[in-house]
PDB file of C-alpha atoms in Angstrom:
ATOM      1  CA  GLU A1010     159.925   5.696 166.159  1.00 94.00           C
ATOM      2  CA  VAL A1011     161.631   8.138 168.630  1.00 95.00           C
ATOM      3  CA  GLN A1012     159.416  10.831 170.436  1.00 97.00           C
ATOM      4  CA  LEU A1013     159.751  13.255 172.526  1.00 98.00           C
ATOM      5  CA  LEU A1014     157.108  15.416 174.658  1.00 98.00           C
ATOM      6  CA  GLU A1015     156.887  18.270 176.059  1.00 98.00           C
ATOM      7  CA  SER A1016     154.219  19.857 178.384  1.00 98.00           C
ATOM      8  CA  GLY A1017     154.987  21.351 181.055  1.00 98.00           C
ATOM      9  CA  GLY A1018     154.611  25.669 179.602  1.00 97.00           C
ATOM     10  CA  GLY A1019     152.010  28.193 180.207  1.00 97.00           C
ATOM     11  CA  SER A1020     151.956  31.361 182.092  1.00 97.00           C
ATOM     12  CA  ALA A1021     153.859  33.228 184.414  1.00 98.00           C
ATOM     13  CA  GLN A1022     154.870  36.098 186.323  1.00 97.00           C
ATOM     14  CA  PRO A1023     158.314  37.812 186.148  1.00 98.00           C
ATOM     15  CA  GLY A1024     159.803  36.224 189.348  1.00 98.00           C
ATOM     16  CA  GLY A1025     157.268  32.770 189.174  1.00 98.00           C
ATOM     17  CA  SER A1026     158.396  29.069 188.705  1.00 98.00           C
ATOM     18  CA  LEU A1027     157.249  27.352 185.585  1.00 98.00           C
ATOM     19  CA  ARG A1028     159.211  23.039 186.100  1.00 98.00           C
ATOM     20  CA  LEU A1029     158.952  21.618 181.655  1.00 98.00           C
ATOM     21  CA  SER A1030     158.887  17.878 181.177  1.00 98.00           C
ATOM     22  CA  CYS A1031     159.840  15.743 178.200  1.00 98.00           C
ATOM     23  CA  THR A1032     158.647  12.276 177.961  1.00 98.00           C
ATOM     24  CA  ALA A1033     160.529  10.545 176.096  1.00 98.00           C
ATOM     25  CA  SER A1034     160.380   7.313 174.398  1.00 97.00           C
ATOM     26  CA  GLY A1035     161.091   5.098 171.419  1.00 97.00           C
ATOM     27  CA  PHE A1036     165.636   5.120 172.565  1.00 96.00           C
ATOM     28  CA  ILE A1037     167.104   3.880 175.737  1.00 95.00           C
ATOM     29  CA  PHE A1038     166.739   7.377 177.272  1.00 95.00           C
ATOM     30  CA  SER A1039     169.778   6.198 179.850  1.00 93.00           C
ATOM     31  CA  ASP A1040     172.601   5.841 177.184  1.00 93.00           C
ATOM     32  CA  TYR A1041     172.241   9.467 175.671  1.00 94.00           C
ATOM     33  CA  GLY A1042     172.321  13.082 176.780  1.00 94.00           C
ATOM     34  CA  MET A1043     169.383  15.498 176.439  1.00 96.00           C
ATOM     35  CA  SER A1044     169.339  19.301 176.019  1.00 97.00           C
ATOM     36  CA  TRP A1045     166.541  21.699 176.158  1.00 98.00           C
ATOM     37  CA  VAL A1046     166.716  24.406 173.647  1.00 98.00           C
ATOM     38  CA  ARG A1047     164.740  27.327 172.916  1.00 98.00           C
ATOM     39  CA  GLN A1048     163.286  29.727 170.548  1.00 98.00           C
ATOM     40  CA  ALA A1049     161.321  33.530 171.623  1.00 98.00           C
ATOM     41  CA  PRO A1050     158.801  34.864 168.378  1.00 96.00           C
ATOM     42  CA  GLY A1051     160.639  35.437 165.877  1.00 95.00           C
ATOM     43  CA  LYS A1052     163.901  34.547 166.503  1.00 97.00           C
ATOM     44  CA  GLY A1053     166.874  32.296 165.830  1.00 97.00           C
ATOM     45  CA  LEU A1054     167.383  29.669 168.509  1.00 98.00           C
ATOM     46  CA  GLU A1055     169.043  29.008 171.948  1.00 98.00           C
ATOM     47  CA  TRP A1056     171.013  26.767 173.769  1.00 98.00           C
ATOM     48  CA  VAL A1057     169.578  26.942 177.347  1.00 98.00           C
ATOM     49  CA  SER A1058     171.257  24.209 179.211  1.00 98.00           C
ATOM     50  CA  SER A1059     172.303  19.844 178.719  1.00 96.00           C
ATOM     51  CA  ILE A1060     172.604  16.670 180.644  1.00 95.00           C
ATOM     52  CA  SER A1061     174.292  13.848 180.664  1.00 92.00           C
ATOM     53  CA  PHE A1062     173.822  10.452 179.824  1.00 87.00           C
ATOM     54  CA  ASN A1063     173.921   8.733 183.135  1.00 78.00           C
ATOM     55  CA  ASP A1064     172.493  12.123 185.245  1.00 73.00           C
ATOM     56  CA  GLY A1065     176.244  13.891 185.741  1.00 80.00           C
ATOM     57  CA  PRO A1066     177.342  16.375 184.454  1.00 91.00           C
ATOM     58  CA  THR A1067     175.190  19.501 183.913  1.00 95.00           C
ATOM     59  CA  TYR A1068     175.318  22.288 181.388  1.00 96.00           C
ATOM     60  CA  TYR A1069     173.986  25.964 181.011  1.00 97.00           C
ATOM     61  CA  ALA A1070     173.207  29.156 179.759  1.00 98.00           C
ATOM     62  CA  ALA A1071     175.239  31.916 181.218  1.00 97.00           C
ATOM     63  CA  SER A1072     171.275  34.039 181.069  1.00 97.00           C
ATOM     64  CA  VAL A1073     169.841  30.488 183.102  1.00 98.00           C
ATOM     65  CA  LYS A1074     172.863  29.463 184.503  1.00 98.00           C
ATOM     66  CA  GLY A1075     171.360  29.946 188.690  1.00 98.00           C
ATOM     67  CA  ARG A1076     167.833  30.508 187.890  1.00 98.00           C
ATOM     68  CA  PHE A1077     167.138  27.101 185.644  1.00 98.00           C
ATOM     69  CA  THR A1078     167.696  23.307 186.687  1.00 98.00           C
ATOM     70  CA  ILE A1079     168.569  20.360 184.263  1.00 97.00           C
ATOM     71  CA  SER A1080     167.089  17.223 185.905  1.00 97.00           C
ATOM     72  CA  ARG A1081     167.060  13.734 184.660  1.00 96.00           C
ATOM     73  CA  ASP A1082     164.068  10.694 185.743  1.00 95.00           C
ATOM     74  CA  GLY A1083     165.390   6.910 184.286  1.00 93.00           C
ATOM     75  CA  SER A1084     162.954   5.505 185.576  1.00 95.00           C
ATOM     76  CA  LYS A1085     160.077   7.545 183.711  1.00 96.00           C
ATOM     77  CA  ASN A1086     162.133   8.238 180.959  1.00 97.00           C
ATOM     78  CA  THR A1087     161.758  12.169 181.234  1.00 97.00           C
ATOM     79  CA  LEU A1088     163.765  15.188 181.242  1.00 97.00           C
ATOM     80  CA  PHE A1089     163.034  18.261 183.510  1.00 98.00           C
ATOM     81  CA  LEU A1090     163.774  21.491 183.156  1.00 98.00           C
ATOM     82  CA  GLN A1091     162.796  23.884 186.480  1.00 98.00           C
ATOM     83  CA  MET A1092     162.227  27.614 185.263  1.00 98.00           C
ATOM     84  CA  ASN A1093     163.199  29.418 188.795  1.00 98.00           C
ATOM     85  CA  SER A1094     162.981  33.244 188.187  1.00 98.00           C
ATOM     86  CA  LEU A1095     161.299  33.327 185.957  1.00 98.00           C
ATOM     87  CA  ARG A1096     161.678  36.933 183.251  1.00 98.00           C
ATOM     88  CA  ALA A1097     160.771  38.512 179.853  1.00 98.00           C
ATOM     89  CA  GLU A1098     163.351  37.228 178.399  1.00 98.00           C
ATOM     90  CA  ASP A1099     162.753  33.446 179.199  1.00 98.00           C
ATOM     91  CA  THR A1100     159.529  33.761 177.044  1.00 98.00           C
ATOM     92  CA  ALA A1101     159.441  31.209 173.962  1.00 98.00           C
ATOM     93  CA  LEU A1102     158.834  28.074 173.294  1.00 98.00           C
ATOM     94  CA  TYR A1103     161.130  25.402 174.322  1.00 98.00           C
ATOM     95  CA  TYR A1104     162.165  22.223 172.975  1.00 98.00           C
ATOM     96  CA  CYS A1105     163.902  19.242 174.345  1.00 98.00           C
ATOM     97  CA  ALA A1106     166.171  17.684 172.106  1.00 98.00           C
ATOM     98  CA  LYS A1107     167.804  14.375 172.184  1.00 97.00           C
ATOM     99  CA  GLU A1108     171.643  14.043 171.047  1.00 93.00           C
ATOM    100  CA  TYR A1109     172.633  12.976 168.354  1.00 93.00           C
ATOM    101  CA  PHE A1110     175.595   9.915 169.210  1.00 90.00           C
ATOM    102  CA  THR A1111     175.623   7.851 172.446  1.00 87.00           C
ATOM    103  CA  ALA A1112     177.315   9.218 175.467  1.00 77.00           C
ATOM    104  CA  ILE A1113     180.933   9.098 176.847  1.00 78.00           C
ATOM    105  CA  PRO A1114     182.512  10.145 179.313  1.00 78.00           C
ATOM    106  CA  GLY A1115     183.620  13.956 179.308  1.00 80.00           C
ATOM    107  CA  TYR A1116     179.792  14.169 177.542  1.00 83.00           C
ATOM    108  CA  LYS A1117     179.600  17.783 176.146  1.00 88.00           C
ATOM    109  CA  PRO A1118     176.008  18.401 174.418  1.00 90.00           C
ATOM    110  CA  ASP A1119     176.508  18.387 170.494  1.00 90.00           C
ATOM    111  CA  ALA A1120     174.755  17.367 167.745  1.00 95.00           C
ATOM    112  CA  PHE A1121     170.500  17.637 168.917  1.00 97.00           C
ATOM    113  CA  HIS A1122     169.234  14.918 166.778  1.00 96.00           C
ATOM    114  CA  MET A1123     166.025  14.657 167.072  1.00 96.00           C
ATOM    115  CA  TRP A1124     163.436  17.355 168.959  1.00 98.00           C
ATOM    116  CA  GLY A1125     160.134  17.702 170.683  1.00 98.00           C
ATOM    117  CA  GLN A1126     157.532  19.955 169.514  1.00 97.00           C
ATOM    118  CA  GLY A1127     158.087  21.974 171.996  1.00 98.00           C
ATOM    119  CA  THR A1128     156.292  24.207 174.630  1.00 98.00           C
ATOM    120  CA  MET A1129     155.767  27.554 175.491  1.00 98.00           C
ATOM    121  CA  VAL A1130     156.298  29.155 177.992  1.00 98.00           C
ATOM    122  CA  THR A1131     154.995  32.963 178.155  1.00 98.00           C
ATOM    123  CA  VAL A1132     156.481  35.545 181.055  1.00 98.00           C
ATOM    124  CA  SER A1133     154.035  38.562 181.350  1.00 97.00           C
ATOM    125  CA  SER A1134     152.450  41.042 183.985  1.00 94.00           C
TER     126      SER A1134
ATOM    127  CA  GLN B  79     174.561  39.037 168.600  1.00 85.00           C
ATOM    128  CA  SER B  80     174.908  35.718 168.137  1.00 91.00           C
ATOM    129  CA  VAL B  81     178.075  34.428 168.678  1.00 93.00           C
ATOM    130  CA  LEU B  82     178.709  32.571 165.033  1.00 98.00           C
ATOM    131  CA  THR B  83     178.087  34.855 162.818  1.00 98.00           C
ATOM    132  CA  GLN B  84     175.204  33.737 158.867  1.00 98.00           C
ATOM    133  CA  PRO B  85     174.018  36.153 156.462  1.00 98.00           C
ATOM    134  CA  PRO B  86     170.157  36.884 157.644  1.00 97.00           C
ATOM    135  CA  SER B  87     169.143  35.542 153.985  1.00 97.00           C
ATOM    136  CA  ALA B  88     169.677  33.769 150.774  1.00 98.00           C
ATOM    137  CA  SER B  89     167.954  32.660 147.940  1.00 97.00           C
ATOM    138  CA  GLY B  90     167.877  30.804 144.704  1.00 97.00           C
ATOM    139  CA  THR B  91     166.440  29.641 141.942  1.00 97.00           C
ATOM    140  CA  PRO B  92     164.548  25.635 141.509  1.00 97.00           C
ATOM    141  CA  GLY B  93     167.875  23.534 140.930  1.00 97.00           C
ATOM    142  CA  GLN B  94     170.693  26.190 141.512  1.00 97.00           C
ATOM    143  CA  ARG B  95     172.760  25.878 144.043  1.00 98.00           C
ATOM    144  CA  VAL B  96     173.266  28.291 147.138  1.00 98.00           C
ATOM    145  CA  ALA B  97     175.605  28.973 149.707  1.00 98.00           C
ATOM    146  CA  ILE B  98     175.558  29.775 153.761  1.00 98.00           C
ATOM    147  CA  SER B  99     178.015  30.877 155.856  1.00 98.00           C
ATOM    148  CA  CYS B 100     178.796  30.371 159.499  1.00 98.00           C
ATOM    149  CA  SER B 101     181.760  32.654 161.084  1.00 98.00           C
ATOM    150  CA  GLY B 102     183.084  31.727 164.504  1.00 98.00           C
ATOM    151  CA  ASN B 103     186.339  31.777 166.930  1.00 97.00           C
ATOM    152  CA  SER B 104     188.580  29.965 167.434  1.00 97.00           C
ATOM    153  CA  SER B 105     186.858  29.001 170.968  1.00 97.00           C
ATOM    154  CA  ASN B 106     184.206  27.235 168.491  1.00 97.00           C
ATOM    155  CA  ILE B 107     184.118  26.537 165.725  1.00 98.00           C
ATOM    156  CA  GLY B 108     188.134  26.655 165.382  1.00 97.00           C
ATOM    157  CA  SER B 109     188.443  23.734 167.111  1.00 96.00           C
ATOM    158  CA  LYS B 110     185.021  22.046 167.712  1.00 96.00           C
ATOM    159  CA  THR B 111     183.409  20.156 164.780  1.00 96.00           C
ATOM    160  CA  VAL B 112     179.710  22.343 163.302  1.00 98.00           C
ATOM    161  CA  ASN B 113     176.229  21.188 162.968  1.00 98.00           C
ATOM    162  CA  TRP B 114     173.809  22.389 160.847  1.00 98.00           C
ATOM    163  CA  TYR B 115     170.059  21.990 160.803  1.00 98.00           C
ATOM    164  CA  GLN B 116     167.211  23.234 159.099  1.00 98.00           C
ATOM    165  CA  GLN B 117     163.527  24.554 160.289  1.00 98.00           C
ATOM    166  CA  LEU B 118     161.186  24.169 158.208  1.00 98.00           C
ATOM    167  CA  PRO B 119     157.545  26.996 158.701  1.00 95.00           C
ATOM    168  CA  GLY B 120     155.807  26.034 162.267  1.00 95.00           C
ATOM    169  CA  THR B 121     158.044  22.757 162.493  1.00 97.00           C
ATOM    170  CA  ALA B 122     160.982  22.308 165.229  1.00 98.00           C
ATOM    171  CA  PRO B 123     164.273  22.261 164.025  1.00 98.00           C
ATOM    172  CA  LYS B 124     165.308  19.231 161.598  1.00 98.00           C
ATOM    173  CA  LEU B 125     169.629  17.960 162.322  1.00 98.00           C
ATOM    174  CA  LEU B 126     170.599  17.626 157.884  1.00 98.00           C
ATOM    175  CA  ILE B 127     174.726  17.907 158.928  1.00 98.00           C
ATOM    176  CA  TYR B 128     176.833  17.106 162.023  1.00 97.00           C
ATOM    177  CA  SER B 129     180.743  16.464 162.680  1.00 96.00           C
ATOM    178  CA  ASN B 130     181.643  19.076 160.306  1.00 97.00           C
ATOM    179  CA  SER B 131     180.020  17.739 157.033  1.00 98.00           C
ATOM    180  CA  TYR B 132     177.707  14.469 158.391  1.00 98.00           C
ATOM    181  CA  ARG B 133     174.761  13.818 157.327  1.00 98.00           C
ATOM    182  CA  PRO B 134     171.933  12.073 159.189  1.00 96.00           C
ATOM    183  CA  SER B 135     170.236   8.902 157.354  1.00 96.00           C
ATOM    184  CA  GLY B 136     167.222  10.208 155.196  1.00 96.00           C
ATOM    185  CA  VAL B 137     168.362  13.857 154.610  1.00 97.00           C
ATOM    186  CA  PRO B 138     168.975  14.167 150.416  1.00 97.00           C
ATOM    187  CA  ASP B 139     172.845  14.325 149.370  1.00 96.00           C
ATOM    188  CA  ARG B 140     172.294  17.836 147.810  1.00 97.00           C
ATOM    189  CA  PHE B 141     173.252  18.741 151.157  1.00 98.00           C
ATOM    190  CA  SER B 142     176.781  19.044 152.013  1.00 98.00           C
ATOM    191  CA  ALA B 143     178.615  20.787 154.609  1.00 98.00           C
ATOM    192  CA  SER B 144     182.614  21.663 155.353  1.00 98.00           C
ATOM    193  CA  LYS B 145     184.434  23.496 157.812  1.00 98.00           C
ATOM    194  CA  SER B 146     188.199  25.844 156.853  1.00 97.00           C
ATOM    195  CA  GLY B 147     189.991  26.962 159.780  1.00 97.00           C
ATOM    196  CA  THR B 148     187.168  29.360 161.953  1.00 97.00           C
ATOM    197  CA  SER B 149     184.415  28.698 159.449  1.00 98.00           C
ATOM    198  CA  ALA B 150     181.670  26.555 158.053  1.00 98.00           C
ATOM    199  CA  SER B 151     180.177  26.125 155.217  1.00 98.00           C
ATOM    200  CA  LEU B 152     176.467  24.959 154.149  1.00 98.00           C
ATOM    201  CA  ALA B 153     176.109  23.742 150.325  1.00 98.00           C
ATOM    202  CA  ILE B 154     172.093  22.816 149.098  1.00 98.00           C
ATOM    203  CA  SER B 155     172.776  21.754 145.084  1.00 97.00           C
ATOM    204  CA  GLY B 156     169.803  21.596 143.404  1.00 96.00           C
ATOM    205  CA  LEU B 157     167.034  23.660 145.245  1.00 97.00           C
ATOM    206  CA  GLN B 158     164.028  22.604 144.883  1.00 97.00           C
ATOM    207  CA  SER B 159     160.694  24.969 146.498  1.00 97.00           C
ATOM    208  CA  GLU B 160     160.938  22.774 149.981  1.00 97.00           C
ATOM    209  CA  ASP B 161     163.944  23.956 151.094  1.00 97.00           C
ATOM    210  CA  GLU B 162     162.558  27.493 151.260  1.00 98.00           C
ATOM    211  CA  ALA B 163     163.595  27.272 155.040  1.00 98.00           C
ATOM    212  CA  ASP B 164     165.248  28.979 157.661  1.00 98.00           C
ATOM    213  CA  TYR B 165     168.963  27.366 158.243  1.00 98.00           C
ATOM    214  CA  PHE B 166     171.452  27.539 162.201  1.00 98.00           C
ATOM    215  CA  CYS B 167     174.576  25.985 162.653  1.00 98.00           C
ATOM    216  CA  SER B 168     175.792  25.363 165.811  1.00 98.00           C
ATOM    217  CA  ALA B 169     179.059  24.021 167.366  1.00 98.00           C
ATOM    218  CA  TRP B 170     180.226  23.856 171.531  1.00 97.00           C
ATOM    219  CA  ASP B 171     182.393  27.064 172.596  1.00 97.00           C
ATOM    220  CA  ASP B 172     185.225  26.666 174.699  1.00 96.00           C
ATOM    221  CA  SER B 173     185.125  30.221 176.474  1.00 96.00           C
ATOM    222  CA  LEU B 174     181.303  30.455 176.772  1.00 95.00           C
ATOM    223  CA  ASN B 175     180.965  26.217 178.517  1.00 95.00           C
ATOM    224  CA  GLY B 176     178.581  26.212 176.320  1.00 96.00           C
ATOM    225  CA  VAL B 177     176.531  25.268 172.669  1.00 98.00           C
ATOM    226  CA  VAL B 178     176.292  28.464 170.794  1.00 98.00           C
ATOM    227  CA  PHE B 179     173.859  28.972 167.675  1.00 98.00           C
ATOM    228  CA  GLY B 180     174.155  31.028 164.611  1.00 98.00           C
ATOM    229  CA  GLY B 181     171.432  33.045 164.158  1.00 98.00           C
ATOM    230  CA  GLY B 182     169.883  31.397 161.466  1.00 98.00           C
ATOM    231  CA  THR B 183     169.654  32.260 157.331  1.00 98.00           C
ATOM    232  CA  LYS B 184     166.554  32.152 155.539  1.00 98.00           C
ATOM    233  CA  VAL B 185     165.833  30.727 152.308  1.00 98.00           C
ATOM    234  CA  THR B 186     164.310  31.736 149.493  1.00 97.00           C
ATOM    235  CA  VAL B 187     163.021  29.609 146.788  1.00 97.00           C
ATOM    236  CA  LEU B 188     163.102  32.237 144.234  1.00 94.00           C
TER     237      LEU B 188
END
């Protein structure tokens, strides 16, 4: 059974940092691209960032580019999101998600098949 | 303002058919595949449709989807009370170099 377990959320002040983790199990982690998607309270889904299966290409939403960094550790089956220079508008439930398709060269994020339960990030002074 | 446009709400009685639209442009829906997600209250989203019209294993065939030009549509046939949820469309956007979502459509079963 595929499981994605996010952690690392919490409260931070504007300008602060947090590091989110997503521990994966039940599938071959290195075969799939992984992503972070967030949802502000009462709002819709917003894609944040994605990383290729082979720790290759990374992609970022314009709203987080230059502030957030996505990475993965295949030895620990873990996905990370380093969040710096946090802003109030980053307040959201952050989900990690696994791609539907096994990755191919030229990977671009596509269908998010399996999702974790999310970890809440609150940015407030 | 979401890049993909969905109606904020849709409704129907049990057994009816409900359709949800998702409108984009040539940089996203017009040239890329569309995915649909269902989010039940208080839960994580669930992939409902991928590659415009394919259902992952376990998704009932009451859910169907199609794409034409720069628009896509999700249909729920034989509406059931458990279908009451938010539905989101998404696609890759070549201009933005990222994934874009619709604003979501709340489906209510009357």
